[in-house]
PDB file of C-alpha atoms in Angstrom:
ATOM      1  CA  MET A   1     -21.978 -59.984  -1.506  1.00  0.00           C
ATOM      2  CA  GLN A   2     -20.225 -57.474  -3.747  1.00  0.00           C
ATOM      3  CA  LEU A   3     -21.059 -54.281  -5.545  1.00  0.00           C
ATOM      4  CA  GLU A   4     -19.581 -53.814  -8.990  1.00  0.00           C
ATOM      5  CA  VAL A   5     -18.519 -50.263  -8.113  1.00  0.00           C
ATOM      6  CA  ILE A   6     -16.395 -51.618  -5.248  1.00  0.00           C
ATOM      7  CA  ASN A   7     -14.812 -54.140  -7.609  1.00  0.00           C
ATOM      8  CA  LEU A   8     -14.011 -51.220  -9.909  1.00  0.00           C
ATOM      9  CA  GLY A   9     -12.224 -49.410  -7.072  1.00  0.00           C
ATOM     10  CA  ALA A  10     -14.809 -47.181  -5.399  1.00  0.00           C
ATOM     11  CA  VAL A  11     -13.804 -46.319  -1.840  1.00  0.00           C
ATOM     12  CA  GLN A  12     -16.883 -44.253  -0.976  1.00  0.00           C
ATOM     13  CA  VAL A  13     -20.333 -45.557  -1.877  1.00  0.00           C
ATOM     14  CA  VAL A  14     -23.748 -44.053  -1.158  1.00  0.00           C
ATOM     15  CA  ILE A  15     -26.686 -46.434  -1.342  1.00  0.00           C
ATOM     16  CA  PRO A  16     -30.033 -44.621  -1.610  1.00  0.00           C
ATOM     17  CA  GLY A  17     -33.156 -45.746   0.160  1.00  0.00           C
ATOM     18  CA  ASN A  18     -36.717 -45.457  -1.066  1.00  0.00           C
ATOM     19  CA  PHE A  19     -39.441 -42.847  -0.790  1.00  0.00           C
ATOM     20  CA  PRO A  20     -42.348 -43.581   1.535  1.00  0.00           C
ATOM     21  CA  ILE A  21     -44.545 -44.588  -1.390  1.00  0.00           C
ATOM     22  CA  GLY A  22     -47.808 -44.162   0.496  1.00  0.00           C
ATOM     23  CA  ASN A  23     -47.300 -40.395   0.313  1.00  0.00           C
ATOM     24  CA  PHE A  24     -47.547 -40.022  -3.449  1.00  0.00           C
ATOM     25  CA  PRO A  25     -50.739 -38.798  -5.139  1.00  0.00           C
ATOM     26  CA  GLY A  26     -50.655 -41.598  -7.711  1.00  0.00           C
ATOM     27  CA  LEU A  27     -50.756 -44.360  -5.098  1.00  0.00           C
ATOM     28  CA  LEU A  28     -53.050 -42.405  -2.787  1.00  0.00           C
ATOM     29  CA  THR A  29     -55.490 -42.251  -5.710  1.00  0.00           C
ATOM     30  CA  LEU A  30     -55.110 -45.908  -6.639  1.00  0.00           C
ATOM     31  CA  PHE A  31     -55.478 -47.223  -3.077  1.00  0.00           C
ATOM     32  CA  VAL A  32     -57.868 -44.649  -1.613  1.00  0.00           C
ATOM     33  CA  SER A  33     -59.677 -45.940   1.456  1.00  0.00           C
ATOM     34  CA  ASN A  34     -62.715 -44.918   3.484  1.00  0.00           C
ATOM     35  CA  ASN A  35     -61.047 -46.438   6.546  1.00  0.00           C
ATOM     36  CA  ILE A  36     -59.382 -43.550   8.424  1.00  0.00           C
ATOM     37  CA  SER A  37     -57.067 -45.989  10.235  1.00  0.00           C
ATOM     38  CA  ALA A  38     -55.450 -46.773   6.857  1.00  0.00           C
ATOM     39  CA  TYR A  39     -53.764 -43.339   6.998  1.00  0.00           C
ATOM     40  CA  ASP A  40     -51.009 -41.926   9.194  1.00  0.00           C
ATOM     41  CA  GLU A  41     -50.726 -38.466  10.746  1.00  0.00           C
ATOM     42  CA  TYR A  42     -49.819 -36.987   7.336  1.00  0.00           C
ATOM     43  CA  GLN A  43     -52.789 -38.689   5.623  1.00  0.00           C
ATOM     44  CA  CYS A  44     -50.470 -41.121   3.855  1.00  0.00           C
ATOM     45  CA  LEU A  45     -51.215 -44.807   3.400  1.00  0.00           C
ATOM     46  CA  LYS A  46     -49.653 -46.771   6.271  1.00  0.00           C
ATOM     47  CA  GLU A  47     -49.510 -50.150   4.518  1.00  0.00           C
ATOM     48  CA  MET A  48     -47.770 -48.714   1.466  1.00  0.00           C
ATOM     49  CA  ASN A  49     -45.198 -47.048   3.700  1.00  0.00           C
ATOM     50  CA  LYS A  50     -44.610 -50.332   5.521  1.00  0.00           C
ATOM     51  CA  VAL A  51     -43.314 -51.699   2.211  1.00  0.00           C
ATOM     52  CA  ALA A  52     -40.788 -48.848   2.036  1.00  0.00           C
ATOM     53  CA  GLU A  53     -39.859 -49.413   5.679  1.00  0.00           C
ATOM     54  CA  PHE A  54     -39.267 -53.134   5.055  1.00  0.00           C
ATOM     55  CA  HIS A  55     -37.069 -52.265   2.070  1.00  0.00           C
ATOM     56  CA  LYS A  56     -35.125 -49.818   4.256  1.00  0.00           C
ATOM     57  CA  GLU A  57     -34.480 -52.416   6.971  1.00  0.00           C
ATOM     58  CA  TYR A  58     -33.427 -55.078   4.456  1.00  0.00           C
ATOM     59  CA  LEU A  59     -31.127 -52.664   2.654  1.00  0.00           C
ATOM     60  CA  GLN A  60     -29.479 -51.526   5.884  1.00  0.00           C
ATOM     61  CA  GLN A  61     -28.719 -55.135   6.819  1.00  0.00           C
ATOM     62  CA  ALA A  62     -27.169 -55.695   3.396  1.00  0.00           C
ATOM     63  CA  ILE A  63     -25.039 -52.563   3.872  1.00  0.00           C
ATOM     64  CA  ILE A  64     -23.727 -53.902   7.191  1.00  0.00           C
ATOM     65  CA  THR A  65     -22.682 -57.116   5.416  1.00  0.00           C
ATOM     66  CA  LEU A  66     -21.068 -55.156   2.568  1.00  0.00           C
ATOM     67  CA  GLN A  67     -19.179 -52.964   5.026  1.00  0.00           C
ATOM     68  CA  GLU A  68     -17.877 -55.993   6.929  1.00  0.00           C
ATOM     69  CA  GLU A  69     -16.697 -57.576   3.666  1.00  0.00           C
ATOM     70  CA  ASN A  70     -15.150 -54.315   2.430  1.00  0.00           C
ATOM     71  CA  PRO A  71     -13.577 -52.546   5.429  1.00  0.00           C
ATOM     72  CA  ALA A  72     -11.506 -50.221   3.212  1.00  0.00           C
ATOM     73  CA  THR A  73     -14.672 -48.851   1.589  1.00  0.00           C
ATOM     74  CA  THR A  74     -16.969 -46.337   3.263  1.00  0.00           C
ATOM     75  CA  ILE A  75     -20.552 -47.388   2.561  1.00  0.00           C
ATOM     76  CA  VAL A  76     -23.314 -44.993   3.595  1.00  0.00           C
ATOM     77  CA  TYR A  77     -27.065 -45.461   3.518  1.00  0.00           C
ATOM     78  CA  ALA A  78     -28.833 -42.350   2.214  1.00  0.00           C
ATOM     79  CA  ASP A  79     -31.986 -42.255   4.296  1.00  0.00           C
ATOM     80  CA  TYR A  80     -33.061 -38.976   2.809  1.00  0.00           C
ATOM     81  CA  TYR A  81     -35.751 -40.759   0.836  1.00  0.00           C
ATOM     82  CA  TYR A  82     -37.684 -41.974   3.831  1.00  0.00           C
ATOM     83  CA  ASN A  83     -36.771 -39.785   6.815  1.00  0.00           C
ATOM     84  CA  ALA A  84     -36.120 -36.607   4.866  1.00  0.00           C
ATOM     85  CA  PHE A  85     -39.425 -36.949   3.047  1.00  0.00           C
ATOM     86  CA  LYS A  86     -41.281 -37.268   6.370  1.00  0.00           C
ATOM     87  CA  TRP A  87     -39.379 -34.188   7.551  1.00  0.00           C
ATOM     88  CA  LEU A  88     -40.465 -32.397   4.378  1.00  0.00           C
ATOM     89  CA  LEU A  89     -44.130 -33.233   4.997  1.00  0.00           C
ATOM     90  CA  HIS A  90     -43.923 -32.217   8.636  1.00  0.00           C
ATOM     91  CA  ASN A  91     -42.249 -28.887   7.858  1.00  0.00           C
ATOM     92  CA  ALA A  92     -44.010 -28.154   4.557  1.00  0.00           C
ATOM     93  CA  PRO A  93     -45.807 -24.968   5.694  1.00  0.00           C
ATOM     94  CA  HIS A  94     -42.578 -23.558   7.199  1.00  0.00           C
ATOM     95  CA  LEU A  95     -40.717 -24.301   3.955  1.00  0.00           C
ATOM     96  CA  GLY A  96     -43.215 -22.368   1.828  1.00  0.00           C
ATOM     97  CA  PHE A  97     -45.390 -25.235   0.620  1.00  0.00           C
ATOM     98  CA  ASP A  98     -49.170 -24.820   0.676  1.00  0.00           C
ATOM     99  CA  ALA A  99     -50.354 -26.951   3.621  1.00  0.00           C
ATOM    100  CA  THR A 100     -53.502 -27.925   1.695  1.00  0.00           C
ATOM    101  CA  SER A 101     -51.483 -29.159  -1.302  1.00  0.00           C
ATOM    102  CA  THR A 102     -48.781 -31.343   0.265  1.00  0.00           C
ATOM    103  CA  LEU A 103     -50.340 -34.554  -1.097  1.00  0.00           C
ATOM    104  CA  LYS A 104     -51.725 -33.138  -4.349  1.00  0.00           C
ATOM    105  CA  ALA A 105     -50.073 -33.155  -7.749  1.00  0.00           C
ATOM    106  CA  CYS A 106     -49.253 -29.770  -9.241  1.00  0.00           C
ATOM    107  CA  CYS A 107     -49.709 -31.081 -12.770  1.00  0.00           C
ATOM    108  CA  GLY A 108     -52.764 -33.274 -12.809  1.00  0.00           C
ATOM    109  CA  ILE A 109     -56.504 -33.535 -12.758  1.00  0.00           C
ATOM    110  CA  GLY A 110     -59.162 -35.291 -10.774  1.00  0.00           C
ATOM    111  CA  GLY A 111     -59.980 -36.453  -7.281  1.00  0.00           C
ATOM    112  CA  SER A 112     -58.627 -35.379  -3.935  1.00  0.00           C
ATOM    113  CA  TYR A 113     -55.019 -35.641  -5.081  1.00  0.00           C
ATOM    114  CA  SER A 114     -55.250 -33.996  -8.543  1.00  0.00           C
ATOM    115  CA  TYR A 115     -54.192 -37.264 -10.133  1.00  0.00           C
ATOM    116  CA  SER A 116     -55.730 -39.555 -12.708  1.00  0.00           C
ATOM    117  CA  TRP A 117     -54.236 -42.816 -13.934  1.00  0.00           C
ATOM    118  CA  THR A 118     -55.816 -42.231 -17.345  1.00  0.00           C
ATOM    119  CA  GLU A 119     -55.225 -38.473 -17.742  1.00  0.00           C
ATOM    120  CA  LYS A 120     -51.649 -37.854 -16.660  1.00  0.00           C
ATOM    121  CA  CYS A 121     -49.523 -34.744 -16.667  1.00  0.00           C
ATOM    122  CA  GLY A 122     -48.586 -33.861 -20.240  1.00  0.00           C
ATOM    123  CA  SER A 123     -51.816 -35.213 -21.681  1.00  0.00           C
ATOM    124  CA  PRO A 124     -54.101 -32.806 -23.549  1.00  0.00           C
ATOM    125  CA  ASP A 125     -56.348 -30.790 -21.238  1.00  0.00           C
ATOM    126  CA  VAL A 126     -54.411 -31.750 -18.074  1.00  0.00           C
ATOM    127  CA  PRO A 127     -53.503 -28.486 -16.342  1.00  0.00           C
ATOM    128  CA  SER A 128     -50.549 -27.647 -14.159  1.00  0.00           C
ATOM    129  CA  CYS A 129     -50.703 -25.338 -11.171  1.00  0.00           C
ATOM    130  CA  LEU A 130     -49.620 -21.723 -11.415  1.00  0.00           C
ATOM    131  CA  ASN A 131     -47.039 -21.983  -8.613  1.00  0.00           C
ATOM    132  CA  PRO A 132     -45.211 -25.350  -8.469  1.00  0.00           C
ATOM    133  CA  ASP A 133     -43.156 -24.103  -5.491  1.00  0.00           C
ATOM    134  CA  GLN A 134     -46.237 -24.522  -3.313  1.00  0.00           C
ATOM    135  CA  TYR A 135     -46.442 -28.248  -4.111  1.00  0.00           C
ATOM    136  CA  ILE A 136     -44.313 -31.222  -3.096  1.00  0.00           C
ATOM    137  CA  SER A 137     -45.487 -33.462  -5.938  1.00  0.00           C
ATOM    138  CA  TRP A 138     -45.122 -32.388  -9.554  1.00  0.00           C
ATOM    139  CA  ASP A 139     -47.160 -35.048 -11.368  1.00  0.00           C
ATOM    140  CA  GLY A 140     -48.264 -37.496  -8.676  1.00  0.00           C
ATOM    141  CA  ILE A 141     -45.140 -39.617  -9.063  1.00  0.00           C
ATOM    142  CA  HIS A 142     -42.218 -37.153  -9.221  1.00  0.00           C
ATOM    143  CA  LEU A 143     -41.474 -34.261  -6.872  1.00  0.00           C
ATOM    144  CA  THR A 144     -41.215 -30.583  -7.718  1.00  0.00           C
ATOM    145  CA  GLN A 145     -37.824 -28.920  -8.060  1.00  0.00           C
ATOM    146  CA  LYS A 146     -38.317 -27.169  -4.733  1.00  0.00           C
ATOM    147  CA  ALA A 147     -39.084 -30.436  -2.929  1.00  0.00           C
ATOM    148  CA  TYR A 148     -36.034 -32.114  -4.488  1.00  0.00           C
ATOM    149  CA  LYS A 149     -33.933 -29.103  -3.442  1.00  0.00           C
ATOM    150  CA  PHE A 150     -34.853 -29.523   0.229  1.00  0.00           C
ATOM    151  CA  LEU A 151     -34.292 -33.276   0.088  1.00  0.00           C
ATOM    152  CA  ALA A 152     -30.895 -32.766  -1.557  1.00  0.00           C
ATOM    153  CA  GLN A 153     -29.854 -30.244   1.091  1.00  0.00           C
ATOM    154  CA  ARG A 154     -30.701 -32.718   3.842  1.00  0.00           C
ATOM    155  CA  LEU A 155     -28.899 -35.481   1.973  1.00  0.00           C
ATOM    156  CA  VAL A 156     -25.709 -33.471   1.596  1.00  0.00           C
ATOM    157  CA  ALA A 157     -25.757 -32.369   5.244  1.00  0.00           C
ATOM    158  CA  GLU A 158     -26.273 -35.963   6.397  1.00  0.00           C
ATOM    159  CA  ILE A 159     -24.008 -37.822   3.974  1.00  0.00           C
ATOM    160  CA  LEU A 160     -20.879 -35.670   3.602  1.00  0.00           C
ATOM    161  CA  PRO A 161     -19.716 -36.041   7.225  1.00  0.00           C
ATOM    162  CA  LYS A 162     -20.173 -39.820   7.015  1.00  0.00           C
ATOM    163  CA  LEU A 163     -18.070 -39.901   3.841  1.00  0.00           C
ATOM    164  CA  LYS A 164     -15.425 -37.775   5.578  1.00  0.00           C
ATOM    165  CA  CYS A 165     -15.388 -35.405   2.624  1.00  0.00           C
ATOM    166  CA  ILE A 166     -13.376 -32.229   2.796  1.00  0.00           C
ATOM    167  CA  ASN A 167     -14.944 -28.867   2.171  1.00  0.00           C
ATOM    168  CA  LEU A 168     -13.507 -27.770  -1.161  1.00  0.00           C
ATOM    169  CA  GLN A 169     -14.145 -24.121  -0.301  1.00  0.00           C
ATOM    170  CA  ASP A 170     -11.563 -24.392   2.493  1.00  0.00           C
ATOM    171  CA  HIS A 171      -8.776 -25.405   0.065  1.00  0.00           C
TER     172      HIS A 171
END
């Protein structure tokens, strides 16, 4: 197994994981269930998140193989998508997000999650919230800038030490 970037000379590679897809308003709307056991402690769809978990496990095995085949290259799995997103949901109220809006779209209309597959953000008469910083999801599929900011901060804190990067401010 080879990555083209390694063939081109990359010596540090970050391979991103996947979001827990059962947490997004679009899929929560599409696969809504009356069965309470279909949801986890954050009210996200368990079965959808199992798909992301399977992807994570498969990807991590592939990274082990890549690392063994390319010992001179540092290959890091960026688990910020899955674990950092769960952290974000768990800590949402402490990070300034509205606890009642963590699974709702800021820009959207309809249903429990402010999302409609036929009337999406940007369509005529589809409103956006007044304060996007209180929401994790922008449009039911993408996150808000504030949510991405927190995920990026966790990513940098987790990934840089594994890449053995120097702090440019110290030089």
